[in-house]
mmCIF file of C-alpha atoms and ligand atoms in Angstrom:
data_model
loop_
_atom_site.group_PDB
_atom_site.id
_atom_site.type_symbol
_atom_site.label_atom_id
_atom_site.label_comp_id
_atom_site.label_asym_id
_atom_site.label_seq_id
_atom_site.Cartn_x
_atom_site.Cartn_y
_atom_site.Cartn_z
ATOM 1 C CA MET A 1 67.367 -0.413 -44.538
ATOM 2 C CA ARG A 2 64.969 2.516 -44.734
ATOM 3 C CA SER A 3 63.125 1.339 -41.771
ATOM 4 C CA SER A 4 64.056 0.654 -38.002
ATOM 5 C CA ASP A 5 62.797 0.662 -34.377
ATOM 6 C CA VAL A 6 64.793 4.056 -33.708
ATOM 7 C CA LEU A 7 66.288 6.416 -35.985
ATOM 8 C CA VAL A 8 68.538 8.958 -34.532
ATOM 9 C CA VAL A 9 68.644 12.437 -36.391
ATOM 10 C CA GLY A 10 72.321 13.639 -35.714
ATOM 11 C CA GLY A 11 75.644 11.470 -35.853
ATOM 12 C CA GLY A 12 77.592 13.529 -33.152
ATOM 13 C CA ILE A 13 78.766 11.657 -30.110
ATOM 14 C CA ILE A 14 75.561 12.179 -28.447
ATOM 15 C CA GLY A 15 73.434 10.771 -31.526
ATOM 16 C CA LEU A 16 76.074 8.105 -31.925
ATOM 17 C CA VAL A 17 75.886 6.642 -28.312
ATOM 18 C CA THR A 18 72.307 6.560 -28.460
ATOM 19 C CA ALA A 19 71.915 4.632 -31.372
ATOM 20 C CA TRP A 20 74.884 2.129 -30.100
ATOM 21 C CA ARG A 21 73.365 1.847 -26.721
ATOM 22 C CA ALA A 22 69.916 0.948 -28.455
ATOM 23 C CA ALA A 23 71.343 -1.611 -30.669
ATOM 24 C CA ARG A 24 73.120 -3.254 -27.818
ATOM 25 C CA ARG A 25 69.470 -3.587 -26.050
ATOM 26 C CA GLY A 26 68.109 -5.207 -29.265
ATOM 27 C CA LEU A 27 66.924 -2.245 -31.214
ATOM 28 C CA ARG A 28 67.446 -2.177 -35.163
ATOM 29 C CA ALA A 29 68.867 1.512 -34.943
ATOM 30 C CA ALA A 30 69.599 3.751 -37.691
ATOM 31 C CA VAL A 31 71.573 7.217 -37.814
ATOM 32 C CA VAL A 32 71.009 9.952 -40.342
ATOM 33 C CA ASP A 33 74.032 12.507 -40.747
ATOM 34 C CA PRO A 34 75.939 13.710 -43.857
ATOM 35 C CA GLU A 35 78.948 13.183 -41.576
ATOM 36 C CA PRO A 36 79.017 10.788 -38.788
ATOM 37 C CA GLY A 37 81.325 11.463 -35.949
ATOM 38 C CA GLY A 38 81.401 15.218 -36.944
ATOM 39 C CA GLY A 39 79.782 17.896 -34.879
ATOM 40 C CA ALA A 40 80.857 19.805 -31.370
ATOM 41 C CA ALA A 41 83.156 16.790 -30.460
ATOM 42 C CA ARG A 42 85.747 17.562 -33.557
ATOM 43 C CA VAL A 43 86.268 21.071 -31.718
ATOM 44 C CA ALA A 44 85.949 19.998 -28.193
ATOM 45 C CA ALA A 45 88.848 19.460 -25.576
ATOM 46 C CA GLY A 46 87.376 16.690 -23.899
ATOM 47 C CA MET A 47 87.589 17.641 -20.272
ATOM 48 C CA LEU A 48 85.278 15.883 -17.763
ATOM 49 C CA ALA A 49 85.077 18.694 -15.453
ATOM 50 C CA ALA A 50 82.144 17.780 -13.022
ATOM 51 C CA VAL A 51 83.707 19.377 -10.075
ATOM 52 C CA THR A 52 85.862 22.153 -11.684
ATOM 53 C CA GLU A 53 82.818 23.736 -13.974
ATOM 54 C CA LEU A 54 80.288 23.566 -10.975
ATOM 55 C CA HIS A 55 78.121 26.726 -11.118
ATOM 56 C CA TYR A 56 75.511 28.105 -8.613
ATOM 57 C CA GLY A 57 72.297 26.763 -9.046
ATOM 58 C CA GLU A 58 73.075 23.904 -11.217
ATOM 59 C CA GLU A 59 73.012 21.405 -8.421
ATOM 60 C CA THR A 60 70.676 18.990 -10.269
ATOM 61 C CA LEU A 61 72.823 18.922 -13.493
ATOM 62 C CA LEU A 62 75.561 18.107 -11.038
ATOM 63 C CA GLY A 63 74.063 14.803 -10.189
ATOM 64 C CA LEU A 64 73.849 14.044 -13.680
ATOM 65 C CA ASN A 65 77.464 14.840 -14.535
ATOM 66 C CA LEU A 66 79.237 13.127 -11.453
ATOM 67 C CA ALA A 67 76.796 9.780 -12.572
ATOM 68 C CA SER A 68 78.117 10.093 -15.983
ATOM 69 C CA ALA A 69 81.688 10.988 -14.956
ATOM 70 C CA ALA A 70 81.705 7.644 -12.536
ATOM 71 C CA ARG A 71 80.686 5.781 -15.479
ATOM 72 C CA TYR A 72 83.272 6.576 -17.631
ATOM 73 C CA PRO A 73 86.016 4.089 -17.046
ATOM 74 C CA ALA A 74 83.705 1.036 -17.825
ATOM 75 C CA PHE A 75 81.935 2.978 -20.893
ATOM 76 C CA VAL A 76 85.688 3.312 -22.387
ATOM 77 C CA ALA A 77 86.469 -0.085 -21.723
ATOM 78 C CA GLU A 78 83.470 -1.414 -23.561
ATOM 79 C CA LEU A 79 83.740 0.992 -26.444
ATOM 80 C CA GLU A 80 87.629 0.389 -27.147
ATOM 81 C CA GLU A 81 86.976 -3.419 -27.165
ATOM 82 C CA ALA A 82 83.797 -2.630 -29.589
ATOM 83 C CA ALA A 83 85.709 -0.530 -31.395
ATOM 84 C CA GLY A 84 88.955 -1.760 -31.429
ATOM 85 C CA HIS A 85 90.885 1.423 -30.716
ATOM 86 C CA GLY A 86 91.656 3.837 -28.179
ATOM 87 C CA VAL A 87 89.917 7.006 -26.951
ATOM 88 C CA GLY A 88 92.497 8.773 -25.281
ATOM 89 C CA TYR A 89 90.719 8.604 -21.561
ATOM 90 C CA ARG A 90 93.159 9.902 -19.323
ATOM 91 C CA ALA A 91 92.563 9.950 -15.467
ATOM 92 C CA CYS A 92 94.856 13.002 -15.086
ATOM 93 C CA GLY A 93 92.993 15.287 -12.394
ATOM 94 C CA THR A 94 92.783 18.759 -12.849
ATOM 95 C CA LEU A 95 94.317 22.215 -11.189
ATOM 96 C CA ALA A 96 92.342 25.201 -11.120
ATOM 97 C CA VAL A 97 94.455 28.243 -10.499
ATOM 98 C CA ALA A 98 94.296 31.967 -9.431
ATOM 99 C CA LEU A 99 96.459 34.595 -11.255
ATOM 100 C CA ASP A 100 95.491 37.382 -8.814
ATOM 101 C CA ALA A 101 93.439 38.564 -5.854
ATOM 102 C CA ASP A 102 90.099 38.783 -7.808
ATOM 103 C CA ASP A 103 90.730 34.955 -9.150
ATOM 104 C CA ARG A 104 91.476 33.889 -5.998
ATOM 105 C CA ALA A 105 88.388 35.183 -4.527
ATOM 106 C CA HIS A 106 86.220 33.402 -7.226
ATOM 107 C CA LEU A 107 88.505 30.080 -6.669
ATOM 108 C CA ARG A 108 87.544 30.286 -3.063
ATOM 109 C CA GLU A 109 83.915 30.605 -3.631
ATOM 110 C CA LEU A 110 84.124 27.731 -5.844
ATOM 111 C CA HIS A 111 85.846 25.726 -3.464
ATOM 112 C CA ALA A 112 83.244 26.605 -0.798
ATOM 113 C CA LEU A 113 80.507 25.534 -3.280
ATOM 114 C CA GLN A 114 81.940 22.323 -3.898
ATOM 115 C CA THR A 115 82.632 21.554 -0.372
ATOM 116 C CA ARG A 116 78.925 22.422 0.347
ATOM 117 C CA CYS A 117 77.951 19.657 -2.365
ATOM 118 C CA GLY A 118 80.261 17.065 -0.866
ATOM 119 C CA LEU A 119 82.906 17.282 -3.605
ATOM 120 C CA THR A 120 86.354 16.524 -3.122
ATOM 121 C CA SER A 121 88.697 19.130 -3.739
ATOM 122 C CA ALA A 122 91.878 20.577 -2.068
ATOM 123 C CA TRP A 123 93.231 24.224 -1.919
ATOM 124 C CA LEU A 124 96.812 24.582 -2.636
ATOM 125 C CA SER A 125 99.073 27.621 -2.246
ATOM 126 C CA GLY A 126 100.954 29.232 -5.190
ATOM 127 C CA ARG A 127 104.203 27.237 -4.515
ATOM 128 C CA GLU A 128 102.218 23.737 -4.154
ATOM 129 C CA CYS A 129 100.669 24.420 -7.543
ATOM 130 C CA ARG A 130 104.037 25.061 -9.008
ATOM 131 C CA ARG A 131 105.295 21.674 -7.488
ATOM 132 C CA LEU A 132 102.763 19.797 -9.257
ATOM 133 C CA GLU A 133 102.941 21.785 -12.528
ATOM 134 C CA PRO A 134 106.499 23.574 -12.770
ATOM 135 C CA MET A 135 105.592 25.421 -16.159
ATOM 136 C CA LEU A 136 103.003 27.529 -14.215
ATOM 137 C CA ALA A 137 103.732 31.065 -14.237
ATOM 138 C CA PRO A 138 105.516 32.364 -10.905
ATOM 139 C CA GLY A 139 102.817 34.543 -10.085
ATOM 140 C CA VAL A 140 100.086 31.935 -9.442
ATOM 141 C CA ARG A 141 98.387 32.836 -6.067
ATOM 142 C CA GLY A 142 96.846 29.769 -5.275
ATOM 143 C CA GLY A 143 94.609 26.958 -6.455
ATOM 144 C CA LEU A 144 92.426 24.013 -6.478
ATOM 145 C CA ARG A 145 93.675 20.589 -6.946
ATOM 146 C CA VAL A 146 90.355 18.529 -8.220
ATOM 147 C CA ASP A 147 91.663 14.774 -8.786
ATOM 148 C CA GLY A 148 88.308 13.452 -10.034
ATOM 149 C CA ASP A 149 87.914 15.659 -13.226
ATOM 150 C CA HIS A 150 89.564 13.607 -15.779
ATOM 151 C CA GLN A 151 89.783 13.990 -19.884
ATOM 152 C CA VAL A 152 89.215 11.886 -23.045
ATOM 153 C CA ASP A 153 90.005 12.842 -26.831
ATOM 154 C CA PRO A 154 86.718 13.672 -28.447
ATOM 155 C CA ARG A 155 87.732 12.799 -31.635
ATOM 156 C CA ARG A 156 88.982 9.544 -30.931
ATOM 157 C CA LEU A 157 85.644 9.207 -29.015
ATOM 158 C CA ALA A 158 83.625 9.960 -32.041
ATOM 159 C CA ALA A 159 85.564 7.984 -34.183
ATOM 160 C CA ALA A 160 84.957 4.856 -31.866
ATOM 161 C CA LEU A 161 81.420 5.048 -31.563
ATOM 162 C CA VAL A 162 81.104 5.057 -35.394
ATOM 163 C CA VAL A 163 83.056 1.807 -35.736
ATOM 164 C CA ALA A 164 81.055 0.560 -32.754
ATOM 165 C CA CYS A 165 77.298 1.487 -34.364
ATOM 166 C CA GLU A 166 78.778 -0.057 -37.570
ATOM 167 C CA ARG A 167 80.047 -3.392 -35.698
ATOM 168 C CA SER A 168 76.721 -3.487 -33.694
ATOM 169 C CA GLY A 169 74.435 -3.263 -36.918
ATOM 170 C CA VAL A 170 73.527 0.554 -36.568
ATOM 171 C CA VAL A 171 72.693 1.630 -40.346
ATOM 172 C CA LEU A 172 74.694 4.976 -40.856
ATOM 173 C CA HIS A 173 72.512 7.098 -43.472
ATOM 174 C CA ARG A 174 75.110 9.679 -44.983
ATOM 175 C CA ALA A 175 72.514 12.317 -45.746
ATOM 176 C CA ARG A 176 70.963 15.374 -44.367
ATOM 177 C CA ALA A 177 67.411 14.815 -42.664
ATOM 178 C CA GLU A 178 65.291 17.719 -43.970
ATOM 179 C CA ARG A 179 61.902 17.497 -42.468
ATOM 180 C CA LEU A 180 60.457 15.439 -39.691
ATOM 181 C CA VAL A 181 57.525 12.981 -41.070
ATOM 182 C CA VAL A 182 54.235 13.296 -38.779
ATOM 183 C CA VAL A 183 51.338 11.141 -39.300
ATOM 184 C CA ARG A 184 47.960 11.454 -37.388
ATOM 185 C CA ASP A 185 50.146 13.002 -34.501
ATOM 186 C CA ARG A 186 52.839 10.958 -34.456
ATOM 187 C CA ALA A 187 56.576 11.277 -35.589
ATOM 188 C CA THR A 188 57.275 8.601 -37.915
ATOM 189 C CA GLY A 189 60.605 9.090 -39.689
ATOM 190 C CA VAL A 190 62.089 11.864 -42.156
ATOM 191 C CA LEU A 191 62.498 13.100 -45.448
ATOM 192 C CA LEU A 192 65.878 13.108 -46.836
ATOM 193 C CA GLU A 193 67.375 16.409 -48.485
ATOM 194 C CA GLY A 194 67.461 15.301 -52.294
ATOM 195 C CA GLY A 195 64.657 12.894 -51.934
ATOM 196 C CA GLY A 196 64.006 9.495 -49.977
ATOM 197 C CA GLU A 197 62.566 8.816 -46.551
ATOM 198 C CA LEU A 198 63.531 6.912 -43.480
ATOM 199 C CA THR A 199 60.731 5.815 -41.143
ATOM 200 C CA ALA A 200 60.866 4.302 -37.628
ATOM 201 C CA ASP A 201 58.780 3.546 -34.805
ATOM 202 C CA GLN A 202 60.715 5.977 -32.700
ATOM 203 C CA VAL A 203 62.708 9.307 -33.795
ATOM 204 C CA VAL A 204 65.420 10.906 -31.839
ATOM 205 C CA LEU A 205 66.365 14.208 -32.318
ATOM 206 C CA ALA A 206 70.270 14.610 -31.416
ATOM 207 C CA ALA A 207 71.223 17.388 -33.652
ATOM 208 C CA GLY A 208 73.412 19.238 -31.489
ATOM 209 C CA SER A 209 72.870 23.278 -31.772
ATOM 210 C CA LEU A 210 70.932 22.377 -34.858
ATOM 211 C CA SER A 211 68.197 20.606 -33.031
ATOM 212 C CA GLY A 212 66.147 23.562 -33.160
ATOM 213 C CA ARG A 213 65.910 24.047 -36.772
ATOM 214 C CA LEU A 214 64.501 20.716 -38.221
ATOM 215 C CA ALA A 215 61.552 21.557 -40.614
ATOM 216 C CA GLY A 216 58.276 19.801 -39.792
ATOM 217 C CA VAL A 217 58.822 19.381 -36.027
ATOM 218 C CA PRO A 218 55.655 21.218 -34.289
ATOM 219 C CA GLU A 219 56.882 24.791 -32.903
ATOM 220 C CA GLU A 220 55.700 23.806 -29.638
ATOM 221 C CA VAL A 221 57.969 21.073 -29.273
ATOM 222 C CA LEU A 222 61.088 22.288 -31.047
ATOM 223 C CA PRO A 223 63.736 22.465 -28.572
ATOM 224 C CA PRO A 224 65.000 25.783 -27.258
ATOM 225 C CA VAL A 225 68.944 25.220 -28.182
ATOM 226 C CA ARG A 226 70.852 28.104 -29.352
ATOM 227 C CA PRO A 227 74.284 27.734 -30.347
ATOM 228 C CA VAL A 228 77.020 29.098 -28.232
ATOM 229 C CA LYS A 229 80.501 29.704 -30.403
ATOM 230 C CA GLY A 230 83.482 28.294 -28.883
ATOM 231 C CA GLN A 231 86.903 28.693 -30.549
ATOM 232 C CA VAL A 232 89.808 26.439 -29.711
ATOM 233 C CA LEU A 233 93.510 25.893 -30.413
ATOM 234 C CA ARG A 234 95.794 23.161 -30.909
ATOM 235 C CA LEU A 235 99.597 22.998 -30.129
ATOM 236 C CA ARG A 236 101.998 20.271 -29.987
ATOM 237 C CA VAL A 237 104.424 19.551 -27.304
ATOM 238 C CA PRO A 238 107.883 18.499 -28.946
ATOM 239 C CA PRO A 239 109.305 15.251 -27.038
ATOM 240 C CA ALA A 240 111.960 17.224 -25.938
ATOM 241 C CA TYR A 241 109.513 19.621 -24.022
ATOM 242 C CA ALA A 242 107.512 16.574 -22.182
ATOM 243 C CA PRO A 243 106.120 16.511 -19.616
ATOM 244 C CA PHE A 244 105.090 20.228 -20.437
ATOM 245 C CA LEU A 245 101.699 19.539 -18.002
ATOM 246 C CA SER A 246 100.820 16.455 -16.220
ATOM 247 C CA ARG A 247 97.004 17.184 -15.545
ATOM 248 C CA THR A 248 94.337 19.545 -17.043
ATOM 249 C CA VAL A 249 95.352 23.262 -15.688
ATOM 250 C CA ARG A 250 92.650 25.921 -15.964
ATOM 251 C CA ALA A 251 91.876 29.543 -14.543
ATOM 252 C CA VAL A 252 89.559 32.534 -15.087
ATOM 253 C CA VAL A 253 91.687 35.295 -16.506
ATOM 254 C CA ARG A 254 89.918 38.654 -16.177
ATOM 255 C CA GLY A 255 86.491 36.900 -16.078
ATOM 256 C CA SER A 256 87.428 34.692 -19.310
ATOM 257 C CA HIS A 257 87.711 30.826 -18.788
ATOM 258 C CA VAL A 258 90.762 29.579 -20.202
ATOM 259 C CA TYR A 259 91.829 25.839 -20.005
ATOM 260 C CA LEU A 260 95.039 23.652 -21.154
ATOM 261 C CA VAL A 261 94.345 19.978 -21.649
ATOM 262 C CA PRO A 262 97.432 17.919 -22.143
ATOM 263 C CA ARG A 263 97.374 14.748 -24.010
ATOM 264 C CA ALA A 264 99.336 11.508 -23.703
ATOM 265 C CA ASP A 265 100.418 12.009 -27.429
ATOM 266 C CA GLY A 266 101.918 15.277 -27.104
ATOM 267 C CA GLU A 267 98.728 17.670 -28.293
ATOM 268 C CA LEU A 268 97.767 20.421 -26.191
ATOM 269 C CA VAL A 269 94.292 21.887 -26.400
ATOM 270 C CA VAL A 270 94.004 25.445 -25.588
ATOM 271 C CA GLY A 271 90.094 26.365 -24.805
ATOM 272 C CA ALA A 272 87.739 28.223 -25.251
ATOM 273 C CA THR A 273 85.742 31.433 -26.127
ATOM 274 C CA SER A 274 82.185 31.515 -25.144
ATOM 275 C CA GLU A 275 80.130 33.879 -27.798
ATOM 276 C CA GLU A 276 76.615 34.219 -28.517
ATOM 277 C CA LEU A 277 76.679 34.718 -32.003
ATOM 278 C CA GLY A 278 74.197 32.500 -33.899
ATOM 279 C CA TRP A 279 75.728 30.289 -36.573
ATOM 280 C CA ASP A 280 79.050 31.988 -37.084
ATOM 281 C CA THR A 281 81.930 29.505 -36.874
ATOM 282 C CA THR A 282 84.704 31.934 -37.947
ATOM 283 C CA VAL A 283 88.102 31.686 -36.062
ATOM 284 C CA THR A 284 88.581 35.201 -35.388
ATOM 285 C CA ALA A 285 92.288 37.071 -34.480
ATOM 286 C CA GLY A 286 90.376 38.313 -31.358
ATOM 287 C CA GLY A 287 89.629 34.766 -30.420
ATOM 288 C CA VAL A 288 93.040 33.498 -31.238
ATOM 289 C CA TYR A 289 94.599 36.496 -29.527
ATOM 290 C CA GLU A 290 92.653 36.145 -26.183
ATOM 291 C CA LEU A 291 93.159 32.552 -25.838
ATOM 292 C CA LEU A 292 96.815 32.640 -26.439
ATOM 293 C CA ARG A 293 97.178 36.040 -24.183
ATOM 294 C CA ASP A 294 95.321 34.278 -21.230
ATOM 295 C CA ALA A 295 97.164 30.622 -21.192
ATOM 296 C CA HIS A 296 100.414 32.691 -21.809
ATOM 297 C CA GLU A 297 100.102 34.376 -18.591
ATOM 298 C CA LEU A 298 99.053 30.765 -16.807
ATOM 299 C CA VAL A 299 101.875 29.091 -18.405
ATOM 300 C CA PRO A 300 104.339 31.402 -20.094
ATOM 301 C CA GLY A 301 106.383 28.672 -21.918
ATOM 302 C CA LEU A 302 103.481 28.003 -24.158
ATOM 303 C CA THR A 303 104.184 30.005 -26.779
ATOM 304 C CA GLU A 304 107.216 28.189 -27.579
ATOM 305 C CA LEU A 305 105.144 25.366 -28.882
ATOM 306 C CA PRO A 306 104.002 24.832 -32.658
ATOM 307 C CA LEU A 307 100.500 26.084 -33.133
ATOM 308 C CA THR A 308 98.870 23.385 -34.950
ATOM 309 C CA GLU A 309 95.075 24.293 -35.426
ATOM 310 C CA THR A 310 92.283 26.554 -34.868
ATOM 311 C CA LEU A 311 88.802 25.751 -34.759
ATOM 312 C CA ALA A 312 85.535 26.922 -33.564
ATOM 313 C CA GLY A 313 82.650 24.949 -32.651
ATOM 314 C CA LEU A 314 78.833 25.223 -31.515
ATOM 315 C CA ARG A 315 77.628 24.103 -28.171
ATOM 316 C CA PRO A 316 73.986 23.257 -28.094
ATOM 317 C CA GLY A 317 72.942 25.985 -25.014
ATOM 318 C CA SER A 318 69.714 25.193 -23.382
ATOM 319 C CA PRO A 319 67.955 27.881 -21.361
ATOM 320 C CA ASP A 320 68.919 26.226 -17.867
ATOM 321 C CA ASN A 321 72.500 24.953 -19.187
ATOM 322 C CA ALA A 322 70.947 21.021 -19.042
ATOM 323 C CA PRO A 323 70.171 18.617 -21.465
ATOM 324 C CA MET A 324 66.791 17.352 -22.698
ATOM 325 C CA LEU A 325 66.410 13.678 -22.604
ATOM 326 C CA GLY A 326 63.828 11.622 -23.639
ATOM 327 C CA PRO A 327 59.895 11.666 -25.171
ATOM 328 C CA SER A 328 59.236 15.133 -26.410
ATOM 329 C CA ALA A 329 55.305 16.087 -26.245
ATOM 330 C CA LEU A 330 54.826 14.716 -29.806
ATOM 331 C CA PRO A 331 54.555 10.843 -29.641
ATOM 332 C CA GLY A 332 57.174 8.668 -31.219
ATOM 333 C CA LEU A 333 59.916 11.850 -31.190
ATOM 334 C CA HIS A 334 62.360 11.848 -28.538
ATOM 335 C CA LEU A 335 65.225 14.367 -27.833
ATOM 336 C CA ALA A 336 69.027 14.058 -26.602
ATOM 337 C CA THR A 337 70.104 17.487 -27.141
ATOM 338 C CA GLY A 338 70.931 20.577 -25.268
ATOM 339 C CA HIS A 339 74.023 19.113 -23.642
ATOM 340 C CA TYR A 340 75.807 22.677 -23.744
ATOM 341 C CA ARG A 341 79.257 22.595 -21.862
ATOM 342 C CA ASN A 342 78.949 19.120 -20.849
ATOM 343 C CA GLY A 343 78.404 16.751 -24.077
ATOM 344 C CA VAL A 344 81.715 15.045 -24.081
ATOM 345 C CA LEU A 345 81.317 14.455 -20.167
ATOM 346 C CA LEU A 346 77.514 13.164 -20.282
ATOM 347 C CA THR A 347 78.054 10.992 -23.301
ATOM 348 C CA PRO A 348 77.856 7.534 -21.109
ATOM 349 C CA VAL A 349 74.898 8.784 -19.047
ATOM 350 C CA THR A 350 72.920 9.720 -22.082
ATOM 351 C CA GLY A 351 73.709 6.640 -24.019
ATOM 352 C CA ASP A 352 72.067 4.439 -20.929
ATOM 353 C CA VAL A 353 69.510 6.770 -20.356
ATOM 354 C CA MET A 354 68.107 7.044 -24.068
ATOM 355 C CA ALA A 355 68.519 3.105 -24.342
ATOM 356 C CA GLU A 356 66.493 2.670 -21.411
ATOM 357 C CA VAL A 357 63.478 4.979 -22.298
ATOM 358 C CA LEU A 358 63.796 3.804 -25.977
ATOM 359 C CA THR A 359 63.639 0.161 -25.232
ATOM 360 C CA THR A 360 60.938 0.246 -22.345
ATOM 361 C CA GLY A 361 59.346 3.622 -22.716
ATOM 362 C CA VAL A 362 60.246 4.517 -19.146
ATOM 363 C CA LEU A 363 62.557 7.448 -18.473
ATOM 364 C CA PRO A 364 65.104 6.536 -15.515
ATOM 365 C CA ASP A 365 64.811 8.250 -12.429
ATOM 366 C CA GLU A 366 68.020 9.949 -12.913
ATOM 367 C CA ALA A 367 66.672 11.684 -15.879
ATOM 368 C CA ARG A 368 63.629 12.818 -14.904
ATOM 369 C CA PRO A 369 64.857 16.291 -14.230
ATOM 370 C CA PHE A 370 65.909 16.656 -17.437
ATOM 371 C CA SER A 371 62.499 15.799 -19.430
ATOM 372 C CA PRO A 372 62.145 17.977 -22.499
ATOM 373 C CA LEU A 373 58.698 18.394 -21.060
ATOM 374 C CA ARG A 374 59.923 21.379 -18.678
ATOM 375 C CA PHE A 375 60.252 23.547 -21.782
ATOM 376 C CA SER A 376 57.221 22.326 -23.894
ATOM 377 C CA SER A 377 54.236 24.567 -23.878
ATOM 378 C CA ALA A 378 52.278 21.357 -25.536
ATOM 379 C CA PRO A 379 50.178 19.125 -23.428
ATOM 380 C CA PRO A 380 52.347 16.235 -21.979
ATOM 381 C CA VAL A 381 52.742 13.425 -23.990
ATOM 382 C CA ARG A 382 50.675 10.001 -23.497
ATOM 383 C CA GLN A 383 52.197 7.688 -21.671
ATOM 384 C CA GLU A 384 53.870 4.886 -23.861
ATOM 385 C CA GLN A 385 53.336 1.220 -23.171
ATOM 386 C CA PRO A 386 56.582 -0.456 -22.542
ATOM 387 C CA VAL A 387 57.771 -2.263 -25.916
HETATM 388 N N1 LIG B 1 83.423 22.507 -20.907
HETATM 389 C C1 LIG B 1 83.984 23.423 -21.922
HETATM 390 C C2 LIG B 1 83.354 24.353 -22.789
HETATM 391 O O1 LIG B 1 82.377 24.223 -23.094
HETATM 392 O O2 LIG B 1 84.390 25.166 -23.329
#
């Protein structure tokens, strides 16, 4: 099929969930990506950290994050049934701890902000933290227990979305989109690298950190997405050491965020650096050193574990750290990108929002603050008729 109702450019988790949900709503959907199921999800730890990653000034984004977190159990059940395999969703909660007086003050501020936002988190003494997680360093000064911040395995999530898409009739074009085709001021498809064209009634640009680089997109419509590098380590907890940690443990160590995400299958993910270095995805000695140094301060026994993988990925950063969802200023072109630190968390709500706008032409209320038009210098899109 070279023509579809919806063509999604980008086969990461955001592109795949958009296509899957659109297909479930009866649209003929296609995805173009050289490697569907790849992208930043291959690197991500998979924390669903709406509460522990709350930042000042991001209360609007918090609403979307919480809405997506609340949908996760039902979303996972539906996806696992569609794909026939698990995605490693684990309702384990998170413990954010402080190692010194500065970290403790920072965490107290976060606790106050969470309380003002009506969120549930509990302040614990160092001793209470260690009772929950005995592998924590003796010097832990206190922490925040957040029972609602869970985790999922992004690689299994991506693999399940590929299968769910295929089983729902989504056509996966394993090719690179080279250029958006615009005919009479309307997006009509893409040209492929090496030749060929795919056409569609509606095109969705969901190419993660690459979303700002598709040729043919008018400059005033190009999403202002930039790559923010994150280096991540994977370790393995041998059965004799289990349970090493029972929940996600995180801290700010000398200003850097470090988190440890323990999977049920024994994988322990340690992340992540945050580096503004353009398209560089080199794993550096310095990045690995800093992650291991900070993680070791938090959980000294970690240095005994086998180190199985080091990897760097690119978060799709946006100017206000929030995603761009829905119609762009160019008729026929939608965006689903700029999810920055929350792509895995926002996968369920993104799928629902995009399927709704693609089938009805109306952006749901919960997504209105995230319209791409907030960054566009082009005149607003004409109101599309519901299809
Ligand atoms: N949300 C975790 C990260 O972006 O590193």
